Tab-separated table of N, CA and C in Angstrom:
chain	number	residue	atom	x	y	z
C	1202	UNK	N	-42.435	-12.182	8.183
C	1202	UNK	CA	-41.920	-10.904	8.643
C	1202	UNK	C	-40.508	-11.021	9.190
C	1203	UNK	N	-40.054	-12.227	9.505
C	1203	UNK	CA	-38.715	-12.361	10.074
C	1203	UNK	C	-37.708	-12.825	9.027
C	1204	UNK	N	-38.014	-12.667	7.740
C	1204	UNK	CA	-37.075	-13.069	6.693
C	1204	UNK	C	-36.781	-11.913	5.737
C	1205	UNK	N	-36.733	-10.703	6.268
C	1205	UNK	CA	-36.386	-9.538	5.455
C	1205	UNK	C	-34.936	-9.652	5.009
C	1206	UNK	N	-34.658	-9.520	3.696
C	1206	UNK	CA	-33.256	-9.597	3.275
C	1206	UNK	C	-32.436	-8.471	3.893
C	1207	UNK	N	-31.190	-8.773	4.231
C	1207	UNK	CA	-30.343	-7.801	4.919
C	1207	UNK	C	-30.037	-6.587	4.054
C	1208	UNK	N	-30.175	-6.688	2.744
C	1208	UNK	CA	-29.810	-5.585	1.854
C	1208	UNK	C	-31.002	-4.713	1.480
C	1209	UNK	N	-32.127	-4.854	2.156
C	1209	UNK	CA	-33.342	-4.140	1.772
C	1209	UNK	C	-33.158	-2.628	1.695
C	1210	UNK	N	-32.328	-2.051	2.538
C	1210	UNK	CA	-32.186	-0.596	2.584
C	1210	UNK	C	-31.232	-0.044	1.547
C	1211	UNK	N	-30.375	-0.890	0.969
C	1211	UNK	CA	-29.377	-0.372	0.033
C	1211	UNK	C	-29.580	-0.820	-1.400
C	1212	UNK	N	-30.243	-1.936	-1.635
C	1212	UNK	CA	-30.394	-2.458	-3.001
C	1212	UNK	C	-31.043	-1.430	-3.918
C	1213	UNK	N	-30.381	-1.168	-5.040
C	1213	UNK	CA	-30.927	-0.261	-6.045
C	1213	UNK	C	-30.842	1.216	-5.705
C	1214	UNK	N	-30.236	1.567	-4.585
C	1214	UNK	CA	-30.126	2.971	-4.175
C	1214	UNK	C	-28.848	3.601	-4.730
C	1215	UNK	N	-28.872	4.925	-4.895
C	1215	UNK	CA	-27.712	5.651	-5.410
C	1215	UNK	C	-26.892	6.218	-4.251
C	1216	UNK	N	-25.591	5.916	-4.267
C	1216	UNK	CA	-24.674	6.398	-3.245
C	1216	UNK	C	-23.500	7.107	-3.908
C	1217	UNK	N	-23.000	8.144	-3.241
C	1217	UNK	CA	-21.824	8.864	-3.731
C	1217	UNK	C	-20.775	8.881	-2.634
C	1218	UNK	N	-19.552	8.544	-3.035
C	1218	UNK	CA	-18.393	8.599	-2.142
C	1218	UNK	C	-17.621	9.862	-2.485
C	1219	UNK	N	-17.326	10.666	-1.461
C	1219	UNK	CA	-16.518	11.870	-1.623
C	1219	UNK	C	-15.272	11.729	-0.757
C	1220	UNK	N	-14.136	12.112	-1.295
C	1220	UNK	CA	-12.893	12.207	-0.528
C	1220	UNK	C	-12.343	13.596	-0.816
C	1221	UNK	N	-12.141	14.366	0.229
C	1221	UNK	CA	-11.613	15.717	0.064
C	1221	UNK	C	-10.669	16.019	1.225
C	1222	UNK	N	-9.733	16.920	0.984
C	1222	UNK	CA	-8.780	17.216	2.055
C	1222	UNK	C	-9.451	18.035	3.160
C	1223	UNK	N	-9.139	17.640	4.397
C	1223	UNK	CA	-9.641	18.342	5.576
C	1223	UNK	C	-8.583	19.267	6.154
C	1224	UNK	N	-7.370	19.191	5.605
C	1224	UNK	CA	-6.264	20.057	6.025
C	1224	UNK	C	-5.483	20.437	4.773
C	1225	UNK	N	-4.476	21.285	4.957
C	1225	UNK	CA	-3.605	21.591	3.820
C	1225	UNK	C	-2.952	20.307	3.343
C	1226	UNK	N	-2.775	20.212	2.040
C	1226	UNK	CA	-2.131	19.024	1.472
C	1226	UNK	C	-0.664	19.314	1.188
C	1227	UNK	N	0.115	18.254	1.060
C	1227	UNK	CA	1.518	18.427	0.695
C	1227	UNK	C	1.650	18.898	-0.748
C	1228	UNK	N	0.580	18.800	-1.526
C	1228	UNK	CA	0.597	19.282	-2.914
C	1228	UNK	C	0.197	20.749	-3.010
C	1229	UNK	N	-0.144	21.364	-1.877
C	1229	UNK	CA	-0.545	22.771	-1.830
C	1229	UNK	C	-1.744	23.065	-2.736
C	1230	UNK	N	-2.712	22.149	-2.761
C	1230	UNK	CA	-3.919	22.366	-3.560
C	1230	UNK	C	-5.109	21.678	-2.908
C	1231	UNK	N	-6.295	22.168	-3.231
C	1231	UNK	CA	-7.528	21.531	-2.774
C	1231	UNK	C	-7.767	20.285	-3.620
C	1232	UNK	N	-8.182	19.215	-2.978
C	1232	UNK	CA	-8.400	17.960	-3.698
C	1232	UNK	C	-9.788	17.435	-3.359
C	1233	UNK	N	-10.536	17.087	-4.374
C	1233	UNK	CA	-11.824	16.430	-4.186
C	1233	UNK	C	-11.950	15.319	-5.209
C	1234	UNK	N	-12.175	14.116	-4.712
C	1234	UNK	CA	-12.428	12.956	-5.559
C	1234	UNK	C	-13.842	12.481	-5.240
C	1235	UNK	N	-14.564	12.025	-6.259
C	1235	UNK	CA	-15.888	11.487	-5.974
C	1235	UNK	C	-16.276	10.438	-6.995
C	1236	UNK	N	-17.225	9.621	-6.614
C	1236	UNK	CA	-17.744	8.584	-7.482
C	1236	UNK	C	-19.167	8.261	-7.046
C	1237	UNK	N	-20.056	8.135	-8.016
C	1237	UNK	CA	-21.443	7.787	-7.742
C	1237	UNK	C	-21.730	6.423	-8.344
C	1238	UNK	N	-22.474	5.609	-7.614
C	1238	UNK	CA	-22.826	4.276	-8.098
C	1238	UNK	C	-24.191	3.877	-7.559
C	1239	UNK	N	-24.834	2.994	-8.288
C	1239	UNK	CA	-26.100	2.404	-7.862
C	1239	UNK	C	-25.779	1.055	-7.235
C	1240	UNK	N	-26.302	0.814	-6.035
C	1240	UNK	CA	-26.084	-0.475	-5.378
C	1240	UNK	C	-26.757	-1.574	-6.190
C	1241	UNK	N	-26.119	-2.741	-6.246
C	1241	UNK	CA	-26.694	-3.854	-7.005
C	1241	UNK	C	-27.889	-4.455	-6.266
C	1242	UNK	N	-28.425	-5.531	-6.791
C	1242	UNK	CA	-29.628	-6.147	-6.233
C	1242	UNK	C	-29.468	-6.700	-4.832
C	1243	UNK	N	-28.235	-6.876	-4.373
C	1243	UNK	CA	-28.008	-7.324	-2.998
C	1243	UNK	C	-27.314	-6.246	-2.168
C	1244	UNK	N	-27.407	-4.987	-2.596
C	1244	UNK	CA	-26.900	-3.871	-1.801
C	1244	UNK	C	-25.424	-3.590	-1.934
C	1245	UNK	N	-24.720	-4.346	-2.762
C	1245	UNK	CA	-23.292	-4.110	-2.939
C	1245	UNK	C	-23.032	-2.877	-3.777
C	1246	UNK	N	-22.013	-2.127	-3.419
C	1246	UNK	CA	-21.680	-0.890	-4.127
C	1246	UNK	C	-20.236	-0.965	-4.588
C	1247	UNK	N	-20.007	-0.611	-5.842
C	1247	UNK	CA	-18.640	-0.564	-6.367
C	1247	UNK	C	-18.426	0.831	-6.947
C	1248	UNK	N	-17.529	1.579	-6.313
C	1248	UNK	CA	-17.190	2.905	-6.803
C	1248	UNK	C	-15.914	2.827	-7.625
C	1249	UNK	N	-15.869	3.590	-8.692
C	1249	UNK	CA	-14.649	3.720	-9.482
C	1249	UNK	C	-14.202	5.163	-9.365
C	1250	UNK	N	-13.015	5.357	-8.797
C	1250	UNK	CA	-12.499	6.713	-8.573
C	1250	UNK	C	-11.312	6.946	-9.493
C	1251	UNK	N	-11.369	8.032	-10.224
C	1251	UNK	CA	-10.244	8.430	-11.076
C	1251	UNK	C	-9.340	9.346	-10.256
C	1252	UNK	N	-8.125	8.841	-10.009
C	1252	UNK	CA	-7.161	9.584	-9.193
C	1252	UNK	C	-6.076	10.119	-10.115
C	1253	UNK	N	-5.909	11.439	-10.158
C	1253	UNK	CA	-4.838	12.000	-10.994
C	1253	UNK	C	-3.470	11.450	-10.579
C	1254	UNK	N	-2.651	11.138	-11.561
C	1254	UNK	CA	-1.323	10.583	-11.317
C	1254	UNK	C	-0.497	11.491	-10.407
C	1255	UNK	N	-0.718	12.792	-10.497
C	1255	UNK	CA	0.062	13.749	-9.699
C	1255	UNK	C	-0.170	13.586	-8.193
C	1256	UNK	N	-1.269	12.929	-7.789
C	1256	UNK	CA	-1.522	12.693	-6.364
C	1256	UNK	C	-0.763	11.473	-5.840
C	1257	UNK	N	-0.252	10.665	-6.766
C	1257	UNK	CA	0.410	9.420	-6.394
C	1257	UNK	C	1.917	9.443	-6.605
C	1258	UNK	N	2.361	10.188	-7.618
C	1258	UNK	CA	3.772	10.140	-8.001
C	1258	UNK	C	4.242	11.532	-8.424
C	1259	UNK	N	5.466	11.925	-8.186
C	1259	UNK	CA	6.573	11.119	-7.676
C	1259	UNK	C	6.467	10.871	-6.171
C	1260	UNK	N	5.728	11.705	-5.440
C	1260	UNK	CA	5.499	11.510	-4.015
C	1260	UNK	C	3.995	11.509	-3.787
C	1261	UNK	N	3.478	10.596	-2.958
C	1261	UNK	CA	2.045	10.624	-2.685
C	1261	UNK	C	1.676	11.865	-1.867
C	1262	UNK	N	0.477	12.348	-2.084
C	1262	UNK	CA	-0.013	13.526	-1.375
C	1262	UNK	C	-0.536	13.112	-0.004
C	1263	UNK	N	-0.142	13.877	1.017
C	1263	UNK	CA	-0.577	13.643	2.396
C	1263	UNK	C	-1.510	14.770	2.835
C	1264	UNK	N	-2.466	14.418	3.682
C	1264	UNK	CA	-3.378	15.383	4.300
C	1264	UNK	C	-4.240	14.640	5.316
C	1265	UNK	N	-5.007	15.391	6.087
C	1265	UNK	CA	-6.134	14.806	6.803
C	1265	UNK	C	-7.251	14.794	5.758
C	1266	UNK	N	-8.007	13.707	5.691
C	1266	UNK	CA	-9.022	13.562	4.649
C	1266	UNK	C	-10.412	13.430	5.251
C	1267	UNK	N	-11.396	14.022	4.572
C	1267	UNK	CA	-12.794	13.746	4.874
C	1267	UNK	C	-13.239	12.630	3.946
C	1268	UNK	N	-13.874	11.613	4.507
C	1268	UNK	CA	-14.507	10.560	3.725
C	1268	UNK	C	-16.001	10.693	3.995
C	1269	UNK	N	-16.764	10.919	2.936
C	1269	UNK	CA	-18.195	11.182	3.081
C	1269	UNK	C	-18.951	10.278	2.112
C	1270	UNK	N	-20.029	9.672	2.593
C	1270	UNK	CA	-20.905	8.882	1.733
C	1270	UNK	C	-22.299	9.473	1.846
C	1271	UNK	N	-22.900	9.749	0.698
C	1271	UNK	CA	-24.269	10.256	0.682
C	1271	UNK	C	-25.171	9.259	-0.034
C	1272	UNK	N	-26.438	9.287	0.324
C	1272	UNK	CA	-27.450	8.485	-0.367
C	1272	UNK	C	-28.454	9.446	-0.972
C	1273	UNK	N	-28.765	9.236	-2.239
C	1273	UNK	CA	-29.733	10.070	-2.932
C	1273	UNK	C	-31.115	9.454	-2.755
C	1274	UNK	N	-31.999	10.204	-2.093
C	1274	UNK	CA	-33.376	9.769	-1.900
C	1274	UNK	C	-34.275	10.869	-2.444
C	1275	UNK	N	-35.016	10.547	-3.487
C	1275	UNK	CA	-35.931	11.500	-4.127
C	1275	UNK	C	-35.237	12.808	-4.498
C	1276	UNK	N	-34.016	12.715	-5.026
C	1276	UNK	CA	-33.296	13.888	-5.498
C	1276	UNK	C	-32.545	14.670	-4.437
C	1277	UNK	N	-32.608	14.220	-3.196
C	1277	UNK	CA	-31.896	14.904	-2.114
C	1277	UNK	C	-30.790	13.977	-1.629
C	1278	UNK	N	-29.568	14.504	-1.495
C	1278	UNK	CA	-28.441	13.720	-0.996
C	1278	UNK	C	-28.364	13.835	0.517
C	1279	UNK	N	-28.515	12.700	1.186
C	1279	UNK	CA	-28.418	12.640	2.639
C	1279	UNK	C	-27.072	12.046	3.014
C	1280	UNK	N	-26.382	12.667	3.970
C	1280	UNK	CA	-25.099	12.147	4.432
C	1280	UNK	C	-25.382	10.940	5.319
C	1281	UNK	N	-24.819	9.790	4.943
C	1281	UNK	CA	-25.002	8.586	5.749
C	1281	UNK	C	-23.706	8.161	6.437
C	1282	UNK	N	-22.571	8.760	6.056
C	1282	UNK	CA	-21.302	8.463	6.707
C	1282	UNK	C	-20.376	9.650	6.500
C	1283	UNK	N	-19.682	10.047	7.551
C	1283	UNK	CA	-18.656	11.079	7.435
C	1283	UNK	C	-17.571	10.794	8.457
C	1284	UNK	N	-16.332	11.012	8.054
C	1284	UNK	CA	-15.199	10.710	8.923
C	1284	UNK	C	-14.029	11.578	8.515
C	1285	UNK	N	-13.298	12.098	9.504
C	1285	UNK	CA	-12.058	12.820	9.228
C	1285	UNK	C	-10.894	11.955	9.686
C	1286	UNK	N	-9.964	11.699	8.770
C	1286	UNK	CA	-8.816	10.853	9.084
C	1286	UNK	C	-7.693	11.671	9.697
C	1287	UNK	N	-6.728	10.956	10.237
C	1287	UNK	CA	-5.463	11.569	10.634
C	1287	UNK	C	-4.668	11.835	9.357
C	1288	UNK	N	-3.498	12.447	9.496
C	1288	UNK	CA	-2.667	12.739	8.341
C	1288	UNK	C	-2.146	11.430	7.744
C	1289	UNK	N	-2.496	11.195	6.497
C	1289	UNK	CA	-2.048	9.995	5.797
C	1289	UNK	C	-2.045	10.257	4.301
C	1290	UNK	N	-1.388	9.383	3.564
C	1290	UNK	CA	-1.312	9.566	2.117
C	1290	UNK	C	-2.622	9.133	1.468
C	1291	UNK	N	-2.869	9.683	0.307
C	1291	UNK	CA	-4.059	9.290	-0.447
C	1291	UNK	C	-3.988	7.812	-0.806
C	1292	UNK	N	-2.778	7.288	-1.000
C	1292	UNK	CA	-2.613	5.863	-1.314
C	1292	UNK	C	-3.052	5.007	-0.121
C	1293	UNK	N	-2.614	5.396	1.091
C	1293	UNK	CA	-3.017	4.662	2.298
C	1293	UNK	C	-4.535	4.666	2.438
C	1294	UNK	N	-5.124	5.831	2.257
C	1294	UNK	CA	-6.569	5.976	2.408
C	1294	UNK	C	-7.318	5.088	1.420
C	1295	UNK	N	-6.960	5.154	0.150
C	1295	UNK	CA	-7.658	4.362	-0.866
C	1295	UNK	C	-7.457	2.864	-0.646
C	1296	UNK	N	-6.286	2.471	-0.188
C	1296	UNK	CA	-6.022	1.059	0.093
C	1296	UNK	C	-6.931	0.560	1.212
C	1297	UNK	N	-7.015	1.325	2.293
C	1297	UNK	CA	-7.861	0.913	3.422
C	1297	UNK	C	-9.340	0.896	3.046
C	1298	UNK	N	-9.763	1.842	2.228
C	1298	UNK	CA	-11.169	1.885	1.816
C	1298	UNK	C	-11.543	0.719	0.906
C	1299	UNK	N	-10.566	0.162	0.198
C	1299	UNK	CA	-10.899	-0.886	-0.768
C	1299	UNK	C	-10.667	-2.303	-0.281
C	1300	UNK	N	-10.269	-2.475	0.948
C	1300	UNK	CA	-10.015	-3.821	1.459
C	1300	UNK	C	-10.961	-4.176	2.591
C	1301	UNK	N	-11.591	-5.349	2.495
C	1301	UNK	CA	-12.373	-5.836	3.629
C	1301	UNK	C	-11.390	-6.007	4.776
C	1302	UNK	N	-11.726	-5.459	5.913
C	1302	UNK	CA	-10.802	-5.456	7.046
C	1302	UNK	C	-10.049	-4.145	7.157
C	1303	UNK	N	-10.255	-3.238	6.188
C	1303	UNK	CA	-9.576	-1.952	6.212
C	1303	UNK	C	-10.075	-1.069	7.346
C	1304	UNK	N	-9.303	-0.032	7.630
C	1304	UNK	CA	-9.689	0.898	8.684
C	1304	UNK	C	-9.212	2.301	8.322
C	1305	UNK	N	-9.837	3.283	8.945
C	1305	UNK	CA	-9.423	4.676	8.809
C	1305	UNK	C	-8.737	5.067	10.109
C	1306	UNK	N	-7.646	5.802	10.009
C	1306	UNK	CA	-6.933	6.250	11.204
C	1306	UNK	C	-7.546	7.568	11.657
C	1307	UNK	N	-8.024	7.603	12.885
C	1307	UNK	CA	-8.656	8.812	13.393
C	1307	UNK	C	-7.612	9.791	13.914
C	1308	UNK	N	-8.046	11.018	14.156
C	1308	UNK	CA	-7.138	12.060	14.647
C	1308	UNK	C	-6.508	11.721	15.990
C	1309	UNK	N	-7.171	10.883	16.790
C	1309	UNK	CA	-6.609	10.528	18.092
C	1309	UNK	C	-5.664	9.327	17.997
C	1310	UNK	N	-5.365	8.895	16.767
C	1310	UNK	CA	-4.402	7.822	16.566
C	1310	UNK	C	-4.971	6.416	16.662
C	1311	UNK	N	-6.275	6.311	16.857
C	1311	UNK	CA	-6.897	4.989	16.964
C	1311	UNK	C	-7.552	4.607	15.633
C	1312	UNK	N	-7.472	3.330	15.271
C	1312	UNK	CA	-8.093	2.905	14.022
C	1312	UNK	C	-9.613	2.800	14.164
C	1313	UNK	N	-10.315	3.229	13.125
C	1313	UNK	CA	-11.761	3.067	13.043
C	1313	UNK	C	-11.992	1.969	12.007
C	1314	UNK	N	-12.340	0.787	12.482
C	1314	UNK	CA	-12.515	-0.354	11.587
C	1314	UNK	C	-13.806	-0.192	10.794
C	1315	UNK	N	-13.649	-0.211	9.486
C	1315	UNK	CA	-14.776	0.022	8.593
C	1315	UNK	C	-15.717	-1.163	8.487
C	1316	UNK	N	-15.184	-2.344	8.491
C	1316	UNK	CA	-15.971	-3.525	8.137
C	1316	UNK	C	-16.353	-4.336	9.366
C	1317	UNK	N	-17.603	-4.689	9.437
C	1317	UNK	CA	-18.103	-5.614	10.440
C	1317	UNK	C	-18.826	-6.714	9.679
C	1318	UNK	N	-18.987	-7.847	10.295
C	1318	UNK	CA	-19.791	-8.868	9.647
C	1318	UNK	C	-20.906	-9.301	10.580
C	1319	UNK	N	-21.950	-9.807	9.996
C	1319	UNK	CA	-23.066	-10.352	10.752
C	1319	UNK	C	-23.690	-11.448	9.899
C	1320	UNK	N	-24.460	-12.282	10.522
C	1320	UNK	CA	-25.164	-13.336	9.802
C	1320	UNK	C	-26.577	-12.862	9.520
C	1321	UNK	N	-27.014	-13.011	8.288
C	1321	UNK	CA	-28.338	-12.557	7.908
C	1321	UNK	C	-28.983	-13.516	6.936
C	1322	UNK	N	-30.284	-13.414	6.804
C	1322	UNK	CA	-31.055	-14.304	5.947
C	1322	UNK	C	-30.927	-13.900	4.481
C	1323	UNK	N	-30.641	-14.856	3.626
C	1323	UNK	CA	-30.571	-14.644	2.181
C	1323	UNK	C	-31.786	-15.319	1.568
C	1324	UNK	N	-32.781	-14.532	1.090
C	1324	UNK	CA	-33.999	-15.145	0.561
C	1324	UNK	C	-33.762	-15.933	-0.731
C	1325	UNK	N	-32.680	-15.644	-1.436
C	1325	UNK	CA	-32.385	-16.377	-2.665
C	1325	UNK	C	-32.008	-17.819	-2.361
C	1326	UNK	N	-31.152	-17.999	-1.358
C	1326	UNK	CA	-30.703	-19.352	-1.004
C	1326	UNK	C	-31.529	-19.959	0.128
C	1327	UNK	N	-32.409	-19.163	0.735
C	1327	UNK	CA	-33.216	-19.595	1.880
C	1327	UNK	C	-32.332	-20.089	3.032
C	1328	UNK	N	-31.209	-19.386	3.231
C	1328	UNK	CA	-30.296	-19.780	4.303
C	1328	UNK	C	-29.671	-18.529	4.921
C	1329	UNK	N	-29.021	-18.739	6.040
C	1329	UNK	CA	-28.314	-17.657	6.716
C	1329	UNK	C	-26.897	-17.622	6.166
C	1330	UNK	N	-26.433	-16.438	5.804
C	1330	UNK	CA	-25.093	-16.263	5.254
C	1330	UNK	C	-24.388	-15.152	6.005
C	1331	UNK	N	-23.064	-15.063	5.831
C	1331	UNK	CA	-22.276	-13.998	6.440
C	1331	UNK	C	-22.244	-12.809	5.482
C	1332	UNK	N	-22.508	-11.618	6.024
C	1332	UNK	CA	-22.489	-10.388	5.236
C	1332	UNK	C	-21.543	-9.401	5.880
C	1333	UNK	N	-20.893	-8.606	5.062
C	1333	UNK	CA	-20.019	-7.548	5.558
C	1333	UNK	C	-20.723	-6.217	5.351
C	1334	UNK	N	-20.571	-5.346	6.308
C	1334	UNK	CA	-21.184	-4.028	6.214
C	1334	UNK	C	-20.257	-3.003	6.831
C	1335	UNK	N	-20.416	-1.773	6.363
C	1335	UNK	CA	-19.665	-0.668	6.937
C	1335	UNK	C	-20.457	-0.190	8.150
C	1336	UNK	N	-19.845	-0.311	9.313
C	1336	UNK	CA	-20.543	-0.019	10.560
C	1336	UNK	C	-20.994	1.414	10.715
C	1337	UNK	N	-20.452	2.326	9.939
C	1337	UNK	CA	-20.825	3.731	10.039
C	1337	UNK	C	-22.167	4.041	9.413
C	1338	UNK	N	-22.845	3.065	8.873
C	1338	UNK	CA	-24.131	3.283	8.243
C	1338	UNK	C	-25.243	2.578	9.012
C	1339	UNK	N	-25.399	2.883	10.295
C	1339	UNK	CA	-26.351	2.106	11.091
C	1339	UNK	C	-27.782	2.230	10.617
C	1340	UNK	N	-28.182	3.361	10.107
C	1340	UNK	CA	-29.553	3.508	9.644
C	1340	UNK	C	-29.836	2.659	8.426
C	1341	UNK	N	-28.804	2.330	7.673
C	1341	UNK	CA	-28.998	1.574	6.448
C	1341	UNK	C	-28.797	0.090	6.630
C	1342	UNK	N	-27.875	-0.304	7.474
C	1342	UNK	CA	-27.553	-1.727	7.560
C	1342	UNK	C	-27.979	-2.344	8.886
C	1343	UNK	N	-27.483	-1.827	9.987
C	1343	UNK	CA	-27.739	-2.470	11.271
C	1343	UNK	C	-29.216	-2.427	11.620
C	1344	UNK	N	-29.866	-1.284	11.441
C	1344	UNK	CA	-31.278	-1.171	11.800
C	1344	UNK	C	-32.116	-2.165	10.995
C	1345	UNK	N	-31.920	-2.185	9.686
C	1345	UNK	CA	-32.722	-3.079	8.861
C	1345	UNK	C	-32.361	-4.532	9.106
C	1346	UNK	N	-31.097	-4.820	9.351
C	1346	UNK	CA	-30.715	-6.191	9.661
C	1346	UNK	C	-31.369	-6.619	10.971
C	1347	UNK	N	-31.405	-5.708	11.932
C	1347	UNK	CA	-32.022	-6.052	13.215
C	1347	UNK	C	-33.509	-6.317	13.038
C	1348	UNK	N	-34.186	-5.453	12.321
C	1348	UNK	CA	-35.624	-5.631	12.127
C	1348	UNK	C	-35.890	-6.938	11.397
C	1349	UNK	N	-35.080	-7.225	10.379
C	1349	UNK	CA	-35.329	-8.421	9.588
C	1349	UNK	C	-34.808	-9.687	10.225
C	1350	UNK	N	-33.727	-9.604	10.989
C	1350	UNK	CA	-33.071	-10.820	11.449
C	1350	UNK	C	-33.078	-10.999	12.959
C	1351	UNK	N	-33.013	-9.921	13.690
C	1351	UNK	CA	-32.771	-10.035	15.124
C	1351	UNK	C	-33.989	-10.341	15.946
C	1352	UNK	N	-35.129	-10.276	15.359
C	1352	UNK	CA	-36.352	-10.471	16.116
C	1352	UNK	C	-37.219	-11.467	15.357
C	1353	UNK	N	-37.593	-12.537	16.008
C	1353	UNK	CA	-38.446	-13.532	15.382
C	1353	UNK	C	-39.889	-13.075	15.516
C	1354	UNK	N	-40.646	-13.142	14.439
C	1354	UNK	CA	-42.021	-12.656	14.444
C	1354	UNK	C	-42.861	-13.372	15.491
C	1355	UNK	N	-42.558	-14.626	15.795
C	1355	UNK	CA	-43.370	-15.382	16.745
C	1355	UNK	C	-43.191	-14.895	18.181
C	1356	UNK	N	-42.153	-14.077	18.452
C	1356	UNK	CA	-41.939	-13.610	19.819
C	1356	UNK	C	-42.873	-12.458	20.177
C	1357	UNK	N	-43.561	-11.930	19.196
C	1357	UNK	CA	-44.495	-10.833	19.435
C	1357	UNK	C	-45.899	-11.417	19.531
C	1358	UNK	N	-46.634	-11.045	20.567
C	1358	UNK	CA	-47.964	-11.607	20.794
C	1358	UNK	C	-49.002	-11.074	19.797
C	1359	UNK	N	-48.766	-9.864	19.264
C	1359	UNK	CA	-49.744	-9.267	18.356
C	1359	UNK	C	-49.729	-10.000	17.020
C	1360	UNK	N	-50.902	-10.203	16.432
C	1360	UNK	CA	-50.976	-10.937	15.181
C	1360	UNK	C	-51.405	-10.069	13.999
C	1361	UNK	N	-52.183	-8.998	14.215
C	1361	UNK	CA	-52.510	-8.167	13.048
C	1361	UNK	C	-51.369	-7.181	12.821
C	1362	UNK	N	-51.233	-6.709	11.573
C	1362	UNK	CA	-50.043	-5.955	11.183
C	1362	UNK	C	-49.860	-4.666	11.972
C	1363	UNK	N	-50.946	-3.938	12.246
C	1363	UNK	CA	-50.802	-2.675	12.976
C	1363	UNK	C	-50.271	-2.924	14.389
C	1364	UNK	N	-50.832	-3.900	15.089
C	1364	UNK	CA	-50.369	-4.207	16.438
C	1364	UNK	C	-48.948	-4.770	16.401
C	1365	UNK	N	-48.636	-5.574	15.364
C	1365	UNK	CA	-47.293	-6.140	15.250
C	1365	UNK	C	-46.253	-5.029	15.083
C	1366	UNK	N	-46.551	-4.054	14.216
C	1366	UNK	CA	-45.615	-2.955	14.004
C	1366	UNK	C	-45.435	-2.133	15.267
C	1367	UNK	N	-46.513	-1.942	16.031
C	1367	UNK	CA	-46.387	-1.219	17.292
C	1367	UNK	C	-45.489	-2.003	18.247
C	1368	UNK	N	-45.689	-3.312	18.305
C	1368	UNK	CA	-44.858	-4.162	19.174
C	1368	UNK	C	-43.402	-4.116	18.714
C	1369	UNK	N	-43.178	-4.220	17.416
C	1369	UNK	CA	-41.830	-4.185	16.878
C	1369	UNK	C	-41.166	-2.848	17.194
C	1370	UNK	N	-41.915	-1.750	17.058
C	1370	UNK	CA	-41.383	-0.430	17.391
C	1370	UNK	C	-40.977	-0.344	18.853
C	1371	UNK	N	-41.793	-0.917	19.751
C	1371	UNK	CA	-41.449	-0.913	21.171
C	1371	UNK	C	-40.217	-1.773	21.434
C	1372	UNK	N	-40.112	-2.929	20.753
C	1372	UNK	CA	-38.925	-3.774	20.908
C	1372	UNK	C	-37.681	-3.012	20.474
C	1373	UNK	N	-37.779	-2.308	19.340
C	1373	UNK	CA	-36.655	-1.538	18.830
C	1373	UNK	C	-36.298	-0.413	19.790
C	1374	UNK	N	-37.315	0.299	20.282
C	1374	UNK	CA	-37.073	1.390	21.232
C	1374	UNK	C	-36.373	0.852	22.478
C	1375	UNK	N	-36.836	-0.280	22.992
C	1375	UNK	CA	-36.198	-0.869	24.167
C	1375	UNK	C	-34.743	-1.244	23.881
C	1376	UNK	N	-34.483	-1.803	22.701
C	1376	UNK	CA	-33.112	-2.191	22.351
C	1376	UNK	C	-32.228	-0.967	22.264
C	1377	UNK	N	-32.698	0.100	21.601
C	1377	UNK	CA	-31.895	1.311	21.472
C	1377	UNK	C	-31.633	1.935	22.834
C	1378	UNK	N	-32.626	1.913	23.719
C	1378	UNK	CA	-32.465	2.477	25.050
C	1378	UNK	C	-31.425	1.679	25.841
C	1379	UNK	N	-31.451	0.347	25.704
C	1379	UNK	CA	-30.492	-0.484	26.428
C	1379	UNK	C	-29.076	-0.264	25.918
C	1380	UNK	N	-28.905	0.030	24.617
C	1380	UNK	CA	-27.577	0.219	24.046
C	1380	UNK	C	-26.977	1.554	24.414
C	1381	UNK	N	-27.818	2.593	24.693
C	1381	UNK	CA	-27.257	3.911	24.970
C	1381	UNK	C	-26.865	4.086	26.412
């Protein structure tokens, strides 16, 4: 029970990335870019976005942007991440979204760092490895990583599955209460 792979919540799931203007653009038009992809067997997602040349040249388009990620579960799209950036070019936004270590600039002028890393169990190699995750998806990454990695099954006194799950739920509730 303490060797749940860190990608259990995202592997094989469908995610859509949306980028749309949250303010008037310098191009004087509404802009929406999107891409849908299925996460690979280890939860990695690669989106391919087709950006019209007119948004990049001769001058890049500036606006405040909404960045939204949805997950499709049983035909319903659930929002798992949403963020409004400060005024920046579409080039800046796409560059930050595509680089590990990238960040989004918030309206208050502070960077929101997209990428965090943690150590998690890889059942393929039977070892602990470093994984990168987008911190804005706590229900998908941090929660499952915590359940699978942060708690050793032997620390719970209950041995049958129903009692173990109740104990695990109480451990999780206590952790969430301590963090808030």
